[in-house]
Short mmCIF file of C-alpha atoms in Angstrom, two decimals:
data_model
loop_
_atom_site.label_atom_id
_atom_site.label_comp_id
_atom_site.label_asym_id
_atom_site.label_seq_id
_atom_site.Cartn_x
_atom_site.Cartn_y
_atom_site.Cartn_z
CA UNK A 1 -45.46 35.65 -12.31
CA UNK A 2 -44.68 33.37 -9.37
CA UNK A 3 -45.09 29.62 -9.78
CA UNK A 4 -47.72 27.64 -7.92
CA UNK A 5 -44.94 25.90 -5.99
CA UNK A 6 -43.38 29.14 -4.77
CA UNK A 7 -46.78 30.52 -3.80
CA UNK A 8 -47.55 27.33 -1.87
CA UNK A 9 -44.18 27.62 -0.11
CA UNK A 10 -44.93 31.22 0.79
CA UNK A 11 -48.34 30.17 2.11
CA UNK A 12 -46.61 27.55 4.24
CA UNK A 13 -44.26 30.16 5.66
CA UNK A 14 -47.21 32.43 6.49
CA UNK A 15 -48.96 29.60 8.33
CA UNK A 16 -45.88 28.89 10.46
CA UNK A 17 -45.70 32.58 11.38
CA UNK A 18 -49.35 32.44 12.41
CA UNK A 19 -48.66 29.42 14.63
CA UNK A 20 -45.61 31.12 16.11
CA UNK A 21 -47.58 34.14 17.23
CA UNK A 22 -50.90 32.44 17.92
CA UNK A 23 -49.80 32.30 21.56
CA UNK A 24 -49.86 36.11 21.61
CA UNK A 25 -53.53 36.02 20.56
CA UNK A 26 -54.18 33.77 23.57
CA UNK A 27 -52.29 36.08 25.93
CA UNK A 28 -54.23 39.09 24.61
CA UNK A 29 -57.45 37.20 25.39
CA UNK A 30 -56.18 36.48 28.90
CA UNK A 31 -55.26 40.17 29.26
CA UNK A 32 -58.79 41.23 28.30
CA UNK A 33 -60.26 38.90 30.92
CA UNK A 34 -57.85 40.03 33.65
CA UNK A 35 -58.63 43.69 32.89
CA UNK A 36 -62.38 42.90 32.74
CA UNK A 37 -62.71 44.79 29.46
CA UNK A 38 -65.92 43.00 28.41
CA UNK A 39 -67.48 43.76 31.81
CA UNK A 40 -66.51 47.43 31.59
CA UNK A 41 -68.10 47.81 28.15
CA UNK A 42 -71.19 45.86 29.24
CA UNK A 43 -71.64 48.07 32.32
CA UNK A 44 -72.07 51.10 30.02
CA UNK A 45 -74.84 49.41 28.04
CA UNK A 46 -73.15 49.93 24.68
CA UNK A 47 -69.93 50.85 22.84
CA UNK A 48 -67.56 53.16 24.71
CA UNK A 49 -64.30 55.01 24.14
CA UNK A 50 -60.82 53.83 25.00
CA UNK A 51 -60.65 56.37 27.83
CA UNK A 52 -63.89 55.05 29.30
CA UNK A 53 -62.46 51.53 29.23
CA UNK A 54 -59.29 52.80 30.94
CA UNK A 55 -61.32 54.51 33.67
CA UNK A 56 -62.94 51.15 34.48
CA UNK A 57 -59.62 49.31 34.84
CA UNK A 58 -58.48 48.66 38.40
CA UNK A 59 -55.38 50.85 38.21
CA UNK A 60 -54.60 54.44 39.21
CA UNK A 61 -52.74 55.08 35.95
CA UNK A 62 -53.59 52.68 33.10
CA UNK A 63 -51.34 53.02 30.03
CA UNK A 64 -53.81 54.01 27.31
CA UNK A 65 -51.44 53.55 24.31
CA UNK A 66 -50.79 49.95 25.43
CA UNK A 67 -54.52 49.40 25.90
CA UNK A 68 -55.10 50.71 22.36
CA UNK A 69 -52.70 48.14 20.95
CA UNK A 70 -54.34 45.31 22.87
CA UNK A 71 -57.76 46.43 21.60
CA UNK A 72 -56.50 46.67 18.02
CA UNK A 73 -55.54 42.98 18.05
CA UNK A 74 -58.74 41.90 19.81
CA UNK A 75 -60.85 43.80 17.27
CA UNK A 76 -58.95 42.05 14.50
CA UNK A 77 -59.79 38.73 16.18
CA UNK A 78 -63.48 39.67 16.44
CA UNK A 79 -63.42 39.69 20.23
CA UNK A 80 -64.60 43.33 20.23
CA UNK A 81 -66.03 45.73 17.64
CA UNK A 82 -64.53 49.04 16.62
CA UNK A 83 -66.58 51.98 15.33
CA UNK A 84 -64.02 54.23 13.68
CA UNK A 85 -66.32 57.01 12.52
CA UNK A 86 -68.99 57.77 15.08
CA UNK A 87 -71.81 59.98 13.74
CA UNK A 88 -70.95 62.79 16.15
CA UNK A 89 -67.32 62.93 15.01
CA UNK A 90 -66.06 61.84 18.44
CA UNK A 91 -63.56 59.18 19.52
CA UNK A 92 -63.48 55.58 18.32
CA UNK A 93 -65.96 53.38 20.17
CA UNK A 94 -65.45 49.77 21.22
CA UNK A 95 -68.30 47.31 21.69
CA UNK A 96 -69.04 43.67 22.47
CA UNK A 97 -69.41 40.86 19.96
CA UNK A 98 -71.13 37.49 20.39
CA UNK A 99 -67.64 36.21 21.24
CA UNK A 100 -66.87 38.68 24.04
CA UNK A 101 -70.26 38.04 25.62
CA UNK A 102 -68.71 34.75 26.79
CA UNK A 103 -66.15 36.86 28.69
CA UNK A 104 -68.67 38.47 31.05
CA UNK A 105 -67.91 37.34 34.59
CA UNK A 106 -71.42 37.64 35.99
CA UNK A 107 -73.22 36.07 33.02
CA UNK A 108 -75.12 32.86 33.69
CA UNK A 109 -72.96 31.15 31.06
CA UNK A 110 -69.37 32.40 31.02
CA UNK A 111 -65.99 31.03 29.95
CA UNK A 112 -63.97 33.42 32.13
CA UNK A 113 -62.87 30.75 34.68
CA UNK A 114 -61.79 28.50 31.82
CA UNK A 115 -59.66 31.27 30.30
CA UNK A 116 -58.03 31.95 33.67
CA UNK A 117 -57.25 28.25 34.14
CA UNK A 118 -56.09 27.50 30.62
CA UNK A 119 -53.54 30.33 30.54
CA UNK A 120 -52.30 30.03 34.11
CA UNK A 121 -48.55 29.26 34.24
CA UNK A 122 -49.26 26.08 36.21
CA UNK A 123 -51.47 24.85 33.38
CA UNK A 124 -49.20 25.98 30.55
CA UNK A 125 -46.00 24.45 31.95
CA UNK A 126 -46.87 20.78 31.15
CA UNK A 127 -47.41 21.64 27.47
CA UNK A 128 -43.71 22.50 27.19
CA UNK A 129 -42.99 18.81 27.82
CA UNK A 130 -44.95 17.25 24.94
CA UNK A 131 -41.74 16.22 23.16
CA UNK A 132 -40.47 14.66 26.41
CA UNK A 133 -43.73 12.70 26.66
CA UNK A 134 -43.15 11.32 23.15
CA UNK A 135 -39.54 10.39 23.92
CA UNK A 136 -39.98 8.98 27.41
CA UNK A 137 -43.69 8.45 28.09
CA UNK A 138 -45.17 9.76 31.32
CA UNK A 139 -47.14 12.97 31.79
CA UNK A 140 -46.06 16.51 31.08
CA UNK A 141 -47.69 17.55 34.34
CA UNK A 142 -45.43 15.38 36.46
CA UNK A 143 -42.37 16.43 34.47
CA UNK A 144 -43.26 20.09 35.05
CA UNK A 145 -44.47 19.94 38.65
CA UNK A 146 -42.96 16.80 40.16
CA UNK A 147 -46.27 15.02 40.80
CA UNK A 148 -49.47 14.06 39.01
CA UNK A 149 -52.30 16.57 38.58
CA UNK A 150 -54.61 15.13 41.27
CA UNK A 151 -51.81 15.11 43.87
CA UNK A 152 -50.84 18.67 42.92
CA UNK A 153 -54.45 19.82 43.31
CA UNK A 154 -54.82 18.13 46.71
CA UNK A 155 -51.72 19.92 48.02
CA UNK A 156 -52.38 23.30 46.38
CA UNK A 157 -55.72 24.90 47.35
CA UNK A 158 -55.25 27.80 44.94
CA UNK A 159 -54.76 25.51 41.96
CA UNK A 160 -57.63 23.30 43.13
CA UNK A 161 -59.96 26.32 43.24
CA UNK A 162 -58.87 27.48 39.78
CA UNK A 163 -59.60 24.04 38.30
CA UNK A 164 -62.90 23.66 40.17
CA UNK A 165 -64.10 27.07 38.99
CA UNK A 166 -63.20 26.19 35.39
CA UNK A 167 -64.99 22.85 35.59
CA UNK A 168 -68.05 24.49 37.15
CA UNK A 169 -68.36 27.00 34.31
CA UNK A 170 -68.06 24.32 31.63
CA UNK A 171 -70.58 22.17 33.49
CA UNK A 172 -73.13 24.99 33.30
CA UNK A 173 -72.57 25.36 29.55
CA UNK A 174 -72.77 21.63 28.85
CA UNK A 175 -75.77 21.13 31.13
CA UNK A 176 -77.67 23.94 29.41
CA UNK A 177 -77.18 22.13 26.10
CA UNK A 178 -78.12 18.74 27.58
CA UNK A 179 -81.31 19.97 29.24
CA UNK A 180 -82.33 21.76 26.05
CA UNK A 181 -81.50 19.03 23.53
CA UNK A 182 -81.72 15.72 25.41
CA UNK A 183 -85.24 15.87 26.83
CA UNK A 184 -86.28 12.43 25.58
CA UNK A 185 -83.18 10.83 27.06
CA UNK A 186 -83.96 11.83 30.64
CA UNK A 187 -87.75 11.88 30.73
CA UNK A 188 -88.10 8.11 31.10
CA UNK A 189 -85.37 7.68 33.74
CA UNK A 190 -86.57 6.96 37.30
CA UNK A 191 -83.23 7.00 39.09
CA UNK A 192 -79.88 8.37 37.98
CA UNK A 193 -76.34 8.16 39.40
CA UNK A 194 -73.91 10.95 38.55
CA UNK A 195 -70.49 9.27 38.69
CA UNK A 196 -67.75 11.66 39.75
CA UNK A 197 -70.40 14.30 40.37
CA UNK A 198 -68.35 16.39 42.81
CA UNK A 199 -70.60 18.21 45.26
CA UNK A 200 -73.75 17.36 43.30
CA UNK A 201 -74.39 20.50 41.30
CA UNK A 202 -74.96 18.70 38.03
CA UNK A 203 -77.34 16.01 39.27
CA UNK A 204 -79.22 18.73 41.18
CA UNK A 205 -79.81 20.60 37.91
CA UNK A 206 -81.13 17.43 36.28
CA UNK A 207 -83.45 16.65 39.20
CA UNK A 208 -84.66 20.23 39.23
CA UNK A 209 -85.63 19.90 35.56
CA UNK A 210 -87.01 16.35 36.03
CA UNK A 211 -88.41 16.17 39.60
CA UNK A 212 -89.50 12.55 39.15
CA UNK A 213 -85.85 11.44 38.98
CA UNK A 214 -84.23 10.08 42.15
CA UNK A 215 -80.75 11.60 41.99
CA UNK A 216 -77.63 9.96 43.43
CA UNK A 217 -74.32 11.79 43.51
CA UNK A 218 -71.26 9.50 43.69
CA UNK A 219 -67.80 10.82 44.46
CA UNK A 220 -64.92 10.17 46.83
CA UNK A 221 -65.82 10.38 50.54
CA UNK A 222 -63.80 13.56 51.18
CA UNK A 223 -65.60 15.26 48.28
CA UNK A 224 -69.17 14.41 49.26
CA UNK A 225 -68.34 15.20 52.90
CA UNK A 226 -68.50 18.90 52.01
CA UNK A 227 -71.41 18.59 49.55
CA UNK A 228 -74.44 20.71 50.47
CA UNK A 229 -77.89 19.19 50.87
CA UNK A 230 -79.74 19.29 47.57
CA UNK A 231 -83.46 18.52 47.11
CA UNK A 232 -84.02 15.13 45.48
CA UNK A 233 -80.32 14.20 45.64
CA UNK A 234 -78.58 11.74 47.95
CA UNK A 235 -74.79 11.84 48.28
CA UNK A 236 -72.81 8.60 48.31
CA UNK A 237 -69.14 8.46 49.22
CA UNK A 238 -67.35 5.76 47.27
CA UNK A 239 -65.00 4.86 44.45
CA UNK A 240 -66.17 4.29 40.87
CA UNK A 241 -63.41 1.70 40.48
CA UNK A 242 -64.95 -0.42 43.26
CA UNK A 243 -68.74 -0.22 42.98
CA UNK A 244 -71.40 2.10 41.62
CA UNK A 245 -74.87 2.38 43.22
CA UNK A 246 -77.75 0.72 41.37
CA UNK A 247 -80.00 2.95 39.25
CA UNK A 248 -81.98 3.00 36.00
CA UNK A 249 -79.20 4.98 34.36
CA UNK A 250 -75.64 6.18 34.99
CA UNK A 251 -74.46 9.66 34.03
CA UNK A 252 -70.80 10.59 33.45
CA UNK A 253 -69.65 13.98 32.18
CA UNK A 254 -66.01 14.40 31.22
CA UNK A 255 -64.98 11.46 33.38
CA UNK A 256 -63.75 8.78 30.99
CA UNK A 257 -61.47 11.10 28.99
CA UNK A 258 -59.32 11.39 32.13
CA UNK A 259 -58.49 7.69 32.12
CA UNK A 260 -56.74 5.00 30.09
CA UNK A 261 -58.73 2.32 28.27
CA UNK A 262 -57.93 -0.15 31.05
CA UNK A 263 -59.25 2.17 33.75
CA UNK A 264 -62.31 3.03 31.64
CA UNK A 265 -63.03 -0.68 31.26
CA UNK A 266 -63.25 -1.07 35.04
CA UNK A 267 -65.54 1.93 35.37
CA UNK A 268 -67.81 0.84 32.52
CA UNK A 269 -68.10 -2.73 33.81
CA UNK A 270 -69.14 -1.36 37.18
CA UNK A 271 -71.70 0.82 35.38
CA UNK A 272 -73.07 -2.19 33.52
CA UNK A 273 -73.45 -4.10 36.78
CA UNK A 274 -75.36 -1.19 38.34
CA UNK A 275 -78.10 -0.82 35.72
CA UNK A 276 -80.94 -3.14 34.60
CA UNK A 277 -80.18 -5.42 31.67
CA UNK A 278 -83.49 -4.36 30.14
CA UNK A 279 -83.98 -0.63 29.75
CA UNK A 280 -80.84 0.42 31.59
CA UNK A 281 -78.32 2.77 30.01
CA UNK A 282 -75.12 4.68 30.61
CA UNK A 283 -75.12 8.32 29.52
CA UNK A 284 -71.60 9.46 28.65
CA UNK A 285 -70.99 13.14 27.98
CA UNK A 286 -67.62 13.40 26.31
CA UNK A 287 -65.85 14.43 23.11
CA UNK A 288 -66.19 12.23 20.02
CA UNK A 289 -63.07 12.97 18.03
CA UNK A 290 -63.39 13.46 14.27
CA UNK A 291 -60.27 13.84 12.12
CA UNK A 292 -62.09 15.71 9.35
CA UNK A 293 -64.62 17.60 11.41
CA UNK A 294 -66.73 20.37 9.87
CA UNK A 295 -68.19 21.07 13.31
CA UNK A 296 -68.35 24.62 14.68
CA UNK A 297 -65.75 23.68 17.27
CA UNK A 298 -63.29 22.68 14.56
CA UNK A 299 -59.93 21.45 15.79
CA UNK A 300 -60.55 22.16 19.49
CA UNK A 301 -61.15 18.46 20.36
CA UNK A 302 -57.72 17.55 18.90
CA UNK A 303 -56.05 20.26 20.97
CA UNK A 304 -57.96 19.00 24.02
CA UNK A 305 -56.63 15.51 23.31
CA UNK A 306 -53.04 16.79 23.55
CA UNK A 307 -53.94 18.50 26.83
CA UNK A 308 -55.13 15.15 28.16
CA UNK A 309 -51.81 13.65 27.05
CA UNK A 310 -49.92 16.36 28.92
CA UNK A 311 -52.03 16.38 32.09
CA UNK A 312 -53.21 12.81 32.70
CA UNK A 313 -51.71 9.32 32.84
CA UNK A 314 -53.51 7.62 29.95
CA UNK A 315 -56.38 10.08 29.47
CA UNK A 316 -57.40 10.90 25.91
CA UNK A 317 -60.20 11.97 23.61
CA UNK A 318 -61.63 9.12 21.55
CA UNK A 319 -62.99 8.63 18.04
CA UNK A 320 -66.32 6.87 17.51
CA UNK A 321 -64.46 3.66 16.61
CA UNK A 322 -62.47 3.87 19.84
CA UNK A 323 -65.66 4.43 21.86
CA UNK A 324 -67.33 1.49 20.08
CA UNK A 325 -64.42 -0.84 20.86
CA UNK A 326 -64.27 0.29 24.49
CA UNK A 327 -68.02 -0.18 25.02
CA UNK A 328 -68.11 -3.58 23.33
CA UNK A 329 -65.20 -4.87 25.41
CA UNK A 330 -66.93 -3.62 28.56
CA UNK A 331 -70.00 -5.69 27.66
CA UNK A 332 -72.33 -3.13 26.08
CA UNK A 333 -74.33 -4.44 23.15
CA UNK A 334 -75.19 -1.14 21.50
CA UNK A 335 -74.79 2.61 21.59
CA UNK A 336 -76.07 5.83 20.04
CA UNK A 337 -74.36 9.19 19.67
CA UNK A 338 -76.34 12.41 20.00
CA UNK A 339 -74.75 15.68 18.92
CA UNK A 340 -75.57 18.66 21.11
CA UNK A 341 -74.64 22.34 20.55
CA UNK A 342 -71.43 22.34 22.57
CA UNK A 343 -67.95 20.78 22.53
CA UNK A 344 -69.11 17.39 23.76
CA UNK A 345 -71.56 14.79 22.48
CA UNK A 346 -73.85 12.38 24.35
CA UNK A 347 -73.13 8.67 24.02
CA UNK A 348 -75.87 6.33 25.19
CA UNK A 349 -74.63 2.81 25.90
CA UNK A 350 -76.96 -0.16 26.40
CA UNK A 351 -76.13 -3.45 28.15
CA UNK A 352 -78.03 -5.59 25.61
#
C-alpha cells in the first residue's frame, strides 16, 4: 500500500502534466471555432455525425480521422456531447452543450471573437516574456513586438480589428448582465458619461433601456470622429486624463484595469470633479480579485491579472482592499460592490 506522501507526490506530478498540456485544450478550442463546428451542428438543429460535420467544414477534403480526435478531446472537456449508441444503430452523433452555445458566431451573445483574439499568435507572444517582466520590469508586449499595445494597434489595422471585435463581444455579455441586474443603479440617473466608450455602443444600450438618461460618450477625438449618430447620445472628443464632462454619474467598463494606480488616481479625481457632491456616483465595471474565490469564474480573474501584466504598463486586476485604497486616495468617501452574473463586478463610488 502506497504511503500518503507518495500518493501526494504522484498527484503533484499529475497536476504538472495537466498544466503542461492544458495549452493543447486551448488550441483544440481554437480549432473548433476556426472550423465553425458549433455552427455546423447548430445549423442541423440537433446532434449530427462526424461525416456531417466534415461536410460543413470549408475544405474540399477534410481529414475525418483528425477531426474525430479533435472531437474526442472536446467531448471530454464538455464542449460537445457524444451519443455513442444511437437508437437506430447508426453512427456516433455529436451535439452542443451549454458551453459550445457560446461558440456560435451569429448568436446575440458569443465568445467567438474573444477566442480568436486570445489565441492569436500576436496575443500569445507577450505571455512568453512573463519571466523577463519579473527580472527586468516592462511589458511582455513591448518585449515581444517592439512597442506598447496601443501603438501596435494604431499601426496594425488587422490587430486593431481583432481586439475591437473581442471587446465588442464582451461588452454585449457584460451589458446584458448589467441591464438585467443593476436596474436600481441606473433608474435614478439623469445624465451619464461613458468614459472610454469607443464609438458609443455601450452608452447607447443604456440610453435605449433608460430613455430618460442623457448619454455622453467620451473618447479620444480620432475615435469619436468615426462614431455613428446614436439617439440620446452626444459624442465628446477628449482625454480622460485632462477633463471629464459633468454628469450625474460616470460609467467606466474595463478602463481602470488598464492603468497603474497613479494613472487611475488622475482619472478618478477627474471623475469626482465631474459629478455632484450630493447624489453623484462613479460606476466602475471591473474585476474584484479574490484569492480564495468560490465564484463560478474561479481562477479566471487571476489569469486575467497576469495578462494585464504582460500587455499593459502598470495595468492590473485589483482586490477589494486595493479598490478601497485607490478610491479613498482619490477622494471618494464610500463605495459598494455589486456582484453580477459575469466575470466583472460593479463598484459604485461616492464622493461623500
